[in-house]
Coordinates of C-alpha atoms in Angstrom, one line a residue:
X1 CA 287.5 30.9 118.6
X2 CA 289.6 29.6 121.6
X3 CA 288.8 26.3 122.6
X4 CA 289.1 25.7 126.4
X5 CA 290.7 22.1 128.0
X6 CA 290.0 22.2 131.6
X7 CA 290.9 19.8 134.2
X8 CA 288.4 17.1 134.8
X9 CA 287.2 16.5 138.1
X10 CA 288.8 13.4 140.4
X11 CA 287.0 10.4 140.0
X12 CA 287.2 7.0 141.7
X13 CA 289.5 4.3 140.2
X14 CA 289.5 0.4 140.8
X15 CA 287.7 -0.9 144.1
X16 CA 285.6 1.0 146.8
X17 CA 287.9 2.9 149.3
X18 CA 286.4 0.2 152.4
X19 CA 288.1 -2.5 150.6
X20 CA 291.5 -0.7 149.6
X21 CA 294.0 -1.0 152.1
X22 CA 296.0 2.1 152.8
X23 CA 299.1 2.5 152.1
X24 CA 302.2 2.7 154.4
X25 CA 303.6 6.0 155.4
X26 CA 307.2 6.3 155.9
X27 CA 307.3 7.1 159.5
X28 CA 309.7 10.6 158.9
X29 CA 307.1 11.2 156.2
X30 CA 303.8 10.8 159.0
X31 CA 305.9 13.2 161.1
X32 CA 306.4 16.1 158.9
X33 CA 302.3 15.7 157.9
X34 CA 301.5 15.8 162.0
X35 CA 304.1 18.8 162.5
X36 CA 301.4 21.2 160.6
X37 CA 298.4 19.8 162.6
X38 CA 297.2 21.8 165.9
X39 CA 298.0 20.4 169.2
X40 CA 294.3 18.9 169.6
X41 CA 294.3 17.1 166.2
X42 CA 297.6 15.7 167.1
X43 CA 296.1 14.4 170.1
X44 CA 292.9 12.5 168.3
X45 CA 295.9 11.2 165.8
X46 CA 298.3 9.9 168.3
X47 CA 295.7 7.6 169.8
X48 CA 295.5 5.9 166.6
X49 CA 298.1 3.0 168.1
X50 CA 301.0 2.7 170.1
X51 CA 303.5 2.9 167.1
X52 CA 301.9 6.4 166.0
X53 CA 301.7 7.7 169.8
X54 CA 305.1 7.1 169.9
X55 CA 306.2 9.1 166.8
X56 CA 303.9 12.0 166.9
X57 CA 305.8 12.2 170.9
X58 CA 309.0 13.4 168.8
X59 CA 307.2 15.6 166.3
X60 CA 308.3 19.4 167.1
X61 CA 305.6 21.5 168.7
X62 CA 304.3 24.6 167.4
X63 CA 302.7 26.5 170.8
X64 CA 300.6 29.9 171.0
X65 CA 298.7 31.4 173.6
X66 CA 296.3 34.2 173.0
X67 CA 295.6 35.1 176.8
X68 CA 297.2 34.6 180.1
X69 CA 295.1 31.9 181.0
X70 CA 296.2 30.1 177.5
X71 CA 299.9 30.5 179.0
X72 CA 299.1 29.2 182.2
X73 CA 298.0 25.8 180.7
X74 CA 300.8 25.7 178.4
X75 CA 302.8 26.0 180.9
X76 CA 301.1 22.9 183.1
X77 CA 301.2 20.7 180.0
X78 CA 304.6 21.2 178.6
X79 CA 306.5 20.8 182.2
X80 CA 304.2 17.1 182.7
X81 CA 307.0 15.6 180.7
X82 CA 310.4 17.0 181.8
X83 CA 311.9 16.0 178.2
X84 CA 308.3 17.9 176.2
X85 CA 310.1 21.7 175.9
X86 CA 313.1 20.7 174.0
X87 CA 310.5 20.0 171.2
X88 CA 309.3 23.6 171.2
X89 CA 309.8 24.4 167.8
X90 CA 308.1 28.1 167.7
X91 CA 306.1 29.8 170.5
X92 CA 303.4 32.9 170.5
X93 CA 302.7 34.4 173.6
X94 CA 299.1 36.4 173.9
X95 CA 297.5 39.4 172.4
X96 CA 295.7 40.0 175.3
X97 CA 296.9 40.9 178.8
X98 CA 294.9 42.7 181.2
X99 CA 296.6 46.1 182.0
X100 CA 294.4 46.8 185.2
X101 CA 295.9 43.4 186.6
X102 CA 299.5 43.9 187.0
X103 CA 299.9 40.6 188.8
X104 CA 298.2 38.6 185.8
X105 CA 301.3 40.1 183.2
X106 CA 303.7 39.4 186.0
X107 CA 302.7 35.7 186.5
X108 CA 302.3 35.5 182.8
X109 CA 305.7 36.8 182.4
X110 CA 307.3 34.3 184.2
X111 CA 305.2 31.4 183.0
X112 CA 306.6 32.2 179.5
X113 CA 310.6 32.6 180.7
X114 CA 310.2 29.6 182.5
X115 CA 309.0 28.0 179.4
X116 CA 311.6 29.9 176.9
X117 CA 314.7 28.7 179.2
X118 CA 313.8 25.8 178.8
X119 CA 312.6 24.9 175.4
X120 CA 316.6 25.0 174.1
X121 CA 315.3 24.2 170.3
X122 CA 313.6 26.9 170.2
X123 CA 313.3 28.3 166.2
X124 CA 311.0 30.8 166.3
X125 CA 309.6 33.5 169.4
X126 CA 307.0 35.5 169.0
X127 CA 305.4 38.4 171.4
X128 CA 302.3 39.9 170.3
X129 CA 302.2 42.0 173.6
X130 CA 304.6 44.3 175.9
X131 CA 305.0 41.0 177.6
X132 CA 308.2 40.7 175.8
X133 CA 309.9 43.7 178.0
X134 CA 310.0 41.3 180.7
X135 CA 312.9 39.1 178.6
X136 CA 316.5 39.8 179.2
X137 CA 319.9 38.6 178.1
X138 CA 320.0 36.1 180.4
X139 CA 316.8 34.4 179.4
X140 CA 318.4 34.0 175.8
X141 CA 322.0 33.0 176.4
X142 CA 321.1 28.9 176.1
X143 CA 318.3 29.5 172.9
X144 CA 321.5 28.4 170.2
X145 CA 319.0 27.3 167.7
X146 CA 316.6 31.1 167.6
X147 CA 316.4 32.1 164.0
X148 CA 313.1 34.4 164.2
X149 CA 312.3 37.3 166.9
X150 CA 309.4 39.4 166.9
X151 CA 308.9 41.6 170.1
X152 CA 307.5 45.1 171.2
X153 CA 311.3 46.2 172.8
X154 CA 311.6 48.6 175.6
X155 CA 313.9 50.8 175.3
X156 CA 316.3 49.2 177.1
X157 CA 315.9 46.5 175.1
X158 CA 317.2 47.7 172.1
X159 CA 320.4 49.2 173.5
X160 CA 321.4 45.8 175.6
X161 CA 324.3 43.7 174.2
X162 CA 323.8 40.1 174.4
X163 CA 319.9 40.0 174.3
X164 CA 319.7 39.0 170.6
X165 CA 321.3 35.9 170.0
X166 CA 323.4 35.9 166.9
X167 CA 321.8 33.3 165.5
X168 CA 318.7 35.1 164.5
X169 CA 317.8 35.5 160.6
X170 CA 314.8 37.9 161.3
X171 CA 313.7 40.1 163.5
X172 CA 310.1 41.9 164.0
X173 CA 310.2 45.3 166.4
X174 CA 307.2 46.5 167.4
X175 CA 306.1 49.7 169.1
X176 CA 305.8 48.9 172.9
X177 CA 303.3 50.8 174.6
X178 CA 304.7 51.2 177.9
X179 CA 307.5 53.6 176.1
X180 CA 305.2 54.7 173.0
X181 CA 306.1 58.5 173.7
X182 CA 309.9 57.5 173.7
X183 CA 311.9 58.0 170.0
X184 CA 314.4 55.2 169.3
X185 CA 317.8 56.4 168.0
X186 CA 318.3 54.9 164.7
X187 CA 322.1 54.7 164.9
X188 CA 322.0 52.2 168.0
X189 CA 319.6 50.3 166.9
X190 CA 321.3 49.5 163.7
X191 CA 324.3 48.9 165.7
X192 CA 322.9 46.5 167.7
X193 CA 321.6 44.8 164.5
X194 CA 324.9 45.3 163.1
X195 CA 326.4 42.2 165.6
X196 CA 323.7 39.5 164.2
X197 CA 325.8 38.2 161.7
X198 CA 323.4 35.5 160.1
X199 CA 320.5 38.9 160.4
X200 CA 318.7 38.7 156.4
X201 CA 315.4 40.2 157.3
X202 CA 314.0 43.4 159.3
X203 CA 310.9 44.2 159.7
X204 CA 310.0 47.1 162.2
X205 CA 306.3 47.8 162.9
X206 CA 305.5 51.4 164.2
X207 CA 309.0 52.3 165.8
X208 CA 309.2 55.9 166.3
X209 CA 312.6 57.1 165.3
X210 CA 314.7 59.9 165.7
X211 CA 315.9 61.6 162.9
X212 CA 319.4 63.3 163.5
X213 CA 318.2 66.5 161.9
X214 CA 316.4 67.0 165.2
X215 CA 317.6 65.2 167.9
X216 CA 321.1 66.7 167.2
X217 CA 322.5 62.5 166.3
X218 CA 325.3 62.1 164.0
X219 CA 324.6 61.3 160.4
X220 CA 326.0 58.1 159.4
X221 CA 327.4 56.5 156.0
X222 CA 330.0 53.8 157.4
X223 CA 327.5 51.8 159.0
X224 CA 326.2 48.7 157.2
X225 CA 324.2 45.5 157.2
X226 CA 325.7 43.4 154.5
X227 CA 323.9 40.1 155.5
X228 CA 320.2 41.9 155.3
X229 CA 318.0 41.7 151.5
X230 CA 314.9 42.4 153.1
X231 CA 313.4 45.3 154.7
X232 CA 309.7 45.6 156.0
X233 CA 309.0 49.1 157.5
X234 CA 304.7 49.6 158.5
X235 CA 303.8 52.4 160.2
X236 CA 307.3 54.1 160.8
X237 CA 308.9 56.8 159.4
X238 CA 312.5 56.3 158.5
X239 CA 314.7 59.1 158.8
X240 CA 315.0 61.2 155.3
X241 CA 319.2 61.9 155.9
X242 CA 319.5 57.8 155.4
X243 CA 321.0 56.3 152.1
X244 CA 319.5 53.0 152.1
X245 CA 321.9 51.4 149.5
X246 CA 324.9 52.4 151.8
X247 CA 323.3 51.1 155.0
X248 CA 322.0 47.5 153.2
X249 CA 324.6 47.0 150.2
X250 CA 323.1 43.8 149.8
X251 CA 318.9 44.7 149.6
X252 CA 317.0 42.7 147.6
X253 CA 313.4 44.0 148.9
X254 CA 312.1 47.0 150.2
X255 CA 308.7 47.0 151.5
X256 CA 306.9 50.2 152.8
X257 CA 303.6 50.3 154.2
X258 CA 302.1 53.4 155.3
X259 CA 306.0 54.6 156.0
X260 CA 306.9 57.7 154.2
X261 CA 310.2 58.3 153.0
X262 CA 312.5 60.7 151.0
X263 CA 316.0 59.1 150.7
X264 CA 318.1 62.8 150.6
X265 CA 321.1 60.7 151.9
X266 CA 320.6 58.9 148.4
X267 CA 319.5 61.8 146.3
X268 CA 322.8 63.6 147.5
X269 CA 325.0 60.6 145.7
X270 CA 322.9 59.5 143.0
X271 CA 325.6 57.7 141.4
X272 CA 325.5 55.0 145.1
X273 CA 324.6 51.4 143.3
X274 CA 321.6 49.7 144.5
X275 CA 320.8 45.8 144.5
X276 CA 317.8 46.0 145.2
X277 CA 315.1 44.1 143.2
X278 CA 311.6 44.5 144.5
X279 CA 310.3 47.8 145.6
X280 CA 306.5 47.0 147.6
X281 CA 304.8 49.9 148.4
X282 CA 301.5 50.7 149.9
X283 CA 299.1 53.9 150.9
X284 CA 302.2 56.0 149.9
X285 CA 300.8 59.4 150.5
X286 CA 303.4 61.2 148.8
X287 CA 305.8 60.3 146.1
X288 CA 309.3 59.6 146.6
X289 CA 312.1 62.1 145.7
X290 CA 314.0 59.6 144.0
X291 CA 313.4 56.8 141.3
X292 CA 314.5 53.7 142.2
X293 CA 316.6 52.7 139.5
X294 CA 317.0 49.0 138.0
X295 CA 314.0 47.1 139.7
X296 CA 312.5 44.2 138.4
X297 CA 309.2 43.7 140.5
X298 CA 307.4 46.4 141.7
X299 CA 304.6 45.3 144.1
X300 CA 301.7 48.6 144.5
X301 CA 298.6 49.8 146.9
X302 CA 297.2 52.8 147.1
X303 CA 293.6 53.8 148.4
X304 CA 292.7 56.0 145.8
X305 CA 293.3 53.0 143.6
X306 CA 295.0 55.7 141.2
X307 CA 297.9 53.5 139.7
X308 CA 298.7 56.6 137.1
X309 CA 299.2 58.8 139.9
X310 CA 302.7 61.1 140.6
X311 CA 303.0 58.2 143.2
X312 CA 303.4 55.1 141.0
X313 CA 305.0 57.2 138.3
X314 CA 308.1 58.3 140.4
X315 CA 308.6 55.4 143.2
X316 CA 310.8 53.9 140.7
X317 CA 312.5 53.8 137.1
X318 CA 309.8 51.5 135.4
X319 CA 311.2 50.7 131.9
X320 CA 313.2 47.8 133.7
X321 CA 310.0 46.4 135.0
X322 CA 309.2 42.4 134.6
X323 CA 306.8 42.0 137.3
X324 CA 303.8 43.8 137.9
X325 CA 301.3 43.7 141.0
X326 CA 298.1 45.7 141.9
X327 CA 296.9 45.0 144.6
X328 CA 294.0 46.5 146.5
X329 CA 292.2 46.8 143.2
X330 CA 288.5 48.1 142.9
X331 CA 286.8 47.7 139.7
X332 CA 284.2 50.8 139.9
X333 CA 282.9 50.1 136.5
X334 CA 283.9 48.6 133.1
X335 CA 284.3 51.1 131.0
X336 CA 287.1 53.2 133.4
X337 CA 289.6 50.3 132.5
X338 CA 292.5 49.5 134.9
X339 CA 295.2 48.5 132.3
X340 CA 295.5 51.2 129.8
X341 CA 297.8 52.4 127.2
X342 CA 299.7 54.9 129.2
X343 CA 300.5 51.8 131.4
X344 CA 301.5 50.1 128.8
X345 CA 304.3 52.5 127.4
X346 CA 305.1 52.7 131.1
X347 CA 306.4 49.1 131.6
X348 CA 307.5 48.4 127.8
X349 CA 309.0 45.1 129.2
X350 CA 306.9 43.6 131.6
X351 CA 306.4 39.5 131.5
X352 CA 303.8 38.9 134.6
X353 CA 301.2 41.5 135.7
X354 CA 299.3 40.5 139.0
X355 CA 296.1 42.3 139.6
X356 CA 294.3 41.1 143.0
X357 CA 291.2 42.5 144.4
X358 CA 289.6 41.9 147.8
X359 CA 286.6 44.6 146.9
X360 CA 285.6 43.5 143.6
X361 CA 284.6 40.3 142.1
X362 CA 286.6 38.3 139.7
X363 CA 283.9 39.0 136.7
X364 CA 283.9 42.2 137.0
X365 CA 287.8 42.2 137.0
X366 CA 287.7 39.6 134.2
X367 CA 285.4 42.1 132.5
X368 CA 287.4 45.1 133.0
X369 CA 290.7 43.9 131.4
X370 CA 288.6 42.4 128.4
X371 CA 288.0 46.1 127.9
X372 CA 291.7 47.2 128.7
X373 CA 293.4 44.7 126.8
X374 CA 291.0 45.3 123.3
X375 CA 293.0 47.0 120.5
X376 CA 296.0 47.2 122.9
X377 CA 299.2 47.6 121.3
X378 CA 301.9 45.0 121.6
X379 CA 303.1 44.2 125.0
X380 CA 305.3 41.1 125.9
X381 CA 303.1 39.9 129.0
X382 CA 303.7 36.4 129.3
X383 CA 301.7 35.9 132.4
X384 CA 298.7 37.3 133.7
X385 CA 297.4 36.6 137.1
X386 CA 294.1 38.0 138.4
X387 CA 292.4 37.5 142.1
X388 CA 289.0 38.6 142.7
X389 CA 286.2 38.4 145.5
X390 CA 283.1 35.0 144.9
X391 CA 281.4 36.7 142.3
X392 CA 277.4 36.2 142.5
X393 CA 276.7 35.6 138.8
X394 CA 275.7 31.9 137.7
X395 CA 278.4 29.4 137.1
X396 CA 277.7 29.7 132.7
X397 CA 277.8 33.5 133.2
X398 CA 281.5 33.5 135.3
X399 CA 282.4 30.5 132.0
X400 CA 281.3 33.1 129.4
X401 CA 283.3 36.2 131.2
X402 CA 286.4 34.0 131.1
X403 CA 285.8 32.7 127.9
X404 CA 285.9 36.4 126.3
X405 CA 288.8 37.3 128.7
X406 CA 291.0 34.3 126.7
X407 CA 289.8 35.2 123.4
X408 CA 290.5 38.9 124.0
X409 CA 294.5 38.2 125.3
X410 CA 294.8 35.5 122.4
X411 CA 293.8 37.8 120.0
X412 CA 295.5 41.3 121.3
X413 CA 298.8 39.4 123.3
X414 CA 300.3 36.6 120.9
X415 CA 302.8 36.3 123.5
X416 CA 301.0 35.4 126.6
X417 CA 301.6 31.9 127.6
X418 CA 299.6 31.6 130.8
X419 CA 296.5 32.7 132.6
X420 CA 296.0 32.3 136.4
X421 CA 292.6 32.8 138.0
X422 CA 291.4 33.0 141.5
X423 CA 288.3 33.6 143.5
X424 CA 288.2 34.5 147.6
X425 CA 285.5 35.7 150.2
X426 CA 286.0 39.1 151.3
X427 CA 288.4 38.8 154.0
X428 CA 286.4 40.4 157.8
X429 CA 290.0 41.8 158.5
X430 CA 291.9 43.3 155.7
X431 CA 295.9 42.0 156.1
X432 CA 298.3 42.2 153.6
X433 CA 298.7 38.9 152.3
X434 CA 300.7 37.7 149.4
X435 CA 298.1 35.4 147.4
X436 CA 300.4 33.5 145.6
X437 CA 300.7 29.6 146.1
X438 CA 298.4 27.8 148.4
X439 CA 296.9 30.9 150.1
X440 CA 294.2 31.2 147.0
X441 CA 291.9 28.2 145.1
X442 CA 294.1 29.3 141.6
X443 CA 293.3 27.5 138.3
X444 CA 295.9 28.1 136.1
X445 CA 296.0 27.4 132.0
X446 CA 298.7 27.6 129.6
X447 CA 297.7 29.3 125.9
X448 CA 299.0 26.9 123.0
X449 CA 299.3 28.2 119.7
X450 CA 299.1 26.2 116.7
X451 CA 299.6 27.4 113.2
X452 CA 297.3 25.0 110.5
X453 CA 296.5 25.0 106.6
X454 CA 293.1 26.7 107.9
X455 CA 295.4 29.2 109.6
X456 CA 296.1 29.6 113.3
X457 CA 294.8 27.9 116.5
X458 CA 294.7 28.2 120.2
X459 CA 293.1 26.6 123.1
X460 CA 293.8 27.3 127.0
X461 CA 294.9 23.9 128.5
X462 CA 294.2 24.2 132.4
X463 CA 297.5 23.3 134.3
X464 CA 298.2 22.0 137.5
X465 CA 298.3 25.0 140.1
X466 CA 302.1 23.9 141.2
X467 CA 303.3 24.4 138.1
X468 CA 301.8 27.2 137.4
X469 CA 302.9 28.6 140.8
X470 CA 306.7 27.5 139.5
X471 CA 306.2 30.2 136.3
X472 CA 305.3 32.7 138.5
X473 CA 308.4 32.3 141.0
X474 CA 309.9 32.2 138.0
X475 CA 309.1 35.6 136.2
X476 CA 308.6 37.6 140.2
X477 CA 312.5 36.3 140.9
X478 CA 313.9 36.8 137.4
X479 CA 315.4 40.3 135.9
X480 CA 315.0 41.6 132.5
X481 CA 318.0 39.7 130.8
X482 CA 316.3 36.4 132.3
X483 CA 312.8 37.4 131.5
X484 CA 314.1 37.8 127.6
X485 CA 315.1 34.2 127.9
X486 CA 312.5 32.5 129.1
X487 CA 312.1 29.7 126.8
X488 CA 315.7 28.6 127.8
X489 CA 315.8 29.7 131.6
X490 CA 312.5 28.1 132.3
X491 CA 311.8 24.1 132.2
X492 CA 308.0 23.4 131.7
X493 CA 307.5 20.3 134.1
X494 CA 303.5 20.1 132.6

């Protein structure tokens, strides 16, 4: 028998709140808090009094306009006070533009230059539309301070020097519409990457490139990104002659999302060394021709939700393995159990298995890994994490299913220390989200052992959610040799 210690709900201490006086805010302290509010609840809060009007004047704005019209008033209010756009912090021009209306995208064009020459501060520009294919070099020489980019390029675009300014981190390309029959040649556009020194982060969304094989373009090996660790390709095939750990020496993650892709460039040096840590990959149709060797997370979708498929099997060399996630999950009934022995013996060193679900319930994923995990040989999990949809059993039925899920990992895992748990509505639009953090209600408890005269004891002590959050940075950023030593790497705070 486990015996459960949750956290007990807030209560009121000392005097009724109308008689406490509130507490004094530091003023840079009020400004960061107002930074995250919307524009119209910064406008109810700067009324408040002079001395708040004042500071939430200086707080950096955060600006997006979903349609032309939105633009247009942006535009009215930020050019009232001549000194407003150097507080532009980040900016999103619309989704929607009219394409029967070609005067509404040109006077919505030059709404937004105006506004980007202007706001000098500017940190981060996005374009949700073709509107970006209106910018051009000269529009960016002043923005000294743009770290982030995301825009649909022409083509053009790509191949013009000076556009980017070299102070950009990341960069989002998207598939323009106006040239969505055109193929971009790989080799410039890494070039043009190439001369962003501070560039860490790619992510191109549905770029259609050319593949030398075909298009007769010379196959490269002495062109290299050393600044970039991450790579985020949706909807894009990368060319198969590429060698990924010759082009990015330094990766750290490689996400794929509906982006198939056979590395021959790699597979034709399979002694090249890789860096790379965290393989995520999603609806991966086919498997890859060569095993990624020496990860330590390995983040995994598929529709089938088949994770023993040739897919999961060969995307990677598993044995390394310390972090686990399944996302995408869908509990079809109990007794077909996702975690199974075969899974086991696959990942023989894993420390944190994530298992999120936005089509089944928590209780019935609860329930399916009190069935996996029974009789299950030894395995070294030390976290388990597990996010499910509102589940519409009563309150004392969702305590019971939890209750057997901790008895079943006490008894078959001695060495799990902690237990996260989540519940979410279906999302109306399905996204790929990273849950962790804030962007889920988690409850997280920590498994205490105790050995007694009447023999051994344990009872799941619920834990703040930041701390648990801190264990699970942790485990998802540590290796193997780190994951061994976790008792000495890792300082409990709670």
């Amino acid at each position: 028998m486990i015996q459960i210690v949750d956290i007990p709900p807030p209560t009121p201490i000392g005097q009724p709140a109308q008689t406490r006086e509130v507490p004094a805010i530091p003023d840079d302290i009020l400004q960061e808090i107002v930074s995250y509010l919307p524009i119209k609840t910064r406008a109810v809060v700067s009324v408040l009094s002079q001395h708040v009007h004042g500071l939430i004047s200086n707080v950096p704005l955060d600006i997006e306009g979903q349609s032309a019209s939105q633009v247009s008033r942006l535009h009215q209010f930020i050019f009232q006070d001549p000194a407003r756009p150097l507080y532009i912090r980040s900016v999103t021009f619309p989704q929607r533009l009219n394409p029967q209306d070609p005067s509404e995208s040109g006077t919505c064009a030059r709404q937004a230059i105006e506004i980007i020459q202007a706001a000098h501060r500017l940190h981060k520009l996005r374009f949700t539309s073709d509107l970006g294919s209106y910018l051009l070099p000269q529009h960016t020489a002043f923005l000294s301070q743009l770290v982030d980019l995301t825009i649909n390029p022409t083509l053009d675009q790509i191949y013009t020097p000076g556009l980017l300014p070299r102070t950009l981190q990341t960069i989002t390309l998207g598939r323009n519409t106006a040239t969505i029959r055109s193929r971009v040649s790989t080799k410039k556009m890494l070039k043009t990457l190439s001369r962003l020194p501070l560039l860490n982060t790619i992510i191109l969304n549905g770029i259609p490139l050319q593949d030398p094989a075909l298009y007769g373009d010379d196959v490269y090996h002495d062109l290299d990104l050393p600044s970039v660790h991450t790579l985020r390709v949706k909807h894009t095939s990368l060319p198969s002659w590429t060698c990924i750990p010759a082009l990015f020496p330094n990766l750290r993650t490689l996400a794929l999302a509906n982006s198939p892709f056979f590395d021959e460039g790699w597979s034709d040096s399979p002694g090249t060394e890789t860096t790379l840590h965290h393989l995520v990959l999603k609806y991966a149709s086919e498997a890859m021709n060569v095993p990624w060797p020496g990860l330590s997370r390995l983040t995994f979708a598929e529709d089938a939700n088949d994770w023993e498929s040739e897919v999961f099997y060969s995307c990677c060399d598993t044995s390394t393995l310390v972090a686990l996630t399944l996302e995408s999950v869908k509990v079809t009934y109990v007794e077909a159990p996702i975690w199974t022995e075969d899974m086991r013996l696959v990942v023989p060193h894993l420390r944190l298995l994530e298992v999120e679900s936005v089509k089944s319930s928590l209780t019935a994923l609860v329930a399916n890994f009190v069935v996996g995990f029974s009789g299950s040989d030894y395995l070294p999990l030390l976290c388990l994490s597990l996010l499910g949809c509102k589940s519409r059993v009563s309150p004392e039925v969702a305590s019971a299913r939890r209750m057997e899920l901790f008895e079943c990992v006490v008894k078959n895992i001695p060495s799990l220390r902690y237990v996260a748990l989540a519940e979410i509505r279906p999302p109306r639009i399905m996204q790929e989200t990273d849950f962790a953090g804030t962007r889920a209600p988690w409850r997280w408890w920590k498994i205490i052992r105790e050995d007694g005269a009447e023999g051994s004891t344990a009872k799941a002590v619920e834990i703040p959610a930041w701390e648990g959050e801190r264990v699970r940075a942790f485990l998802r950023d540590a290796n193997l040799e780190a994951a061994k030593n976790f008792d000495e790497r890792f300082v409990p705070l709670r």
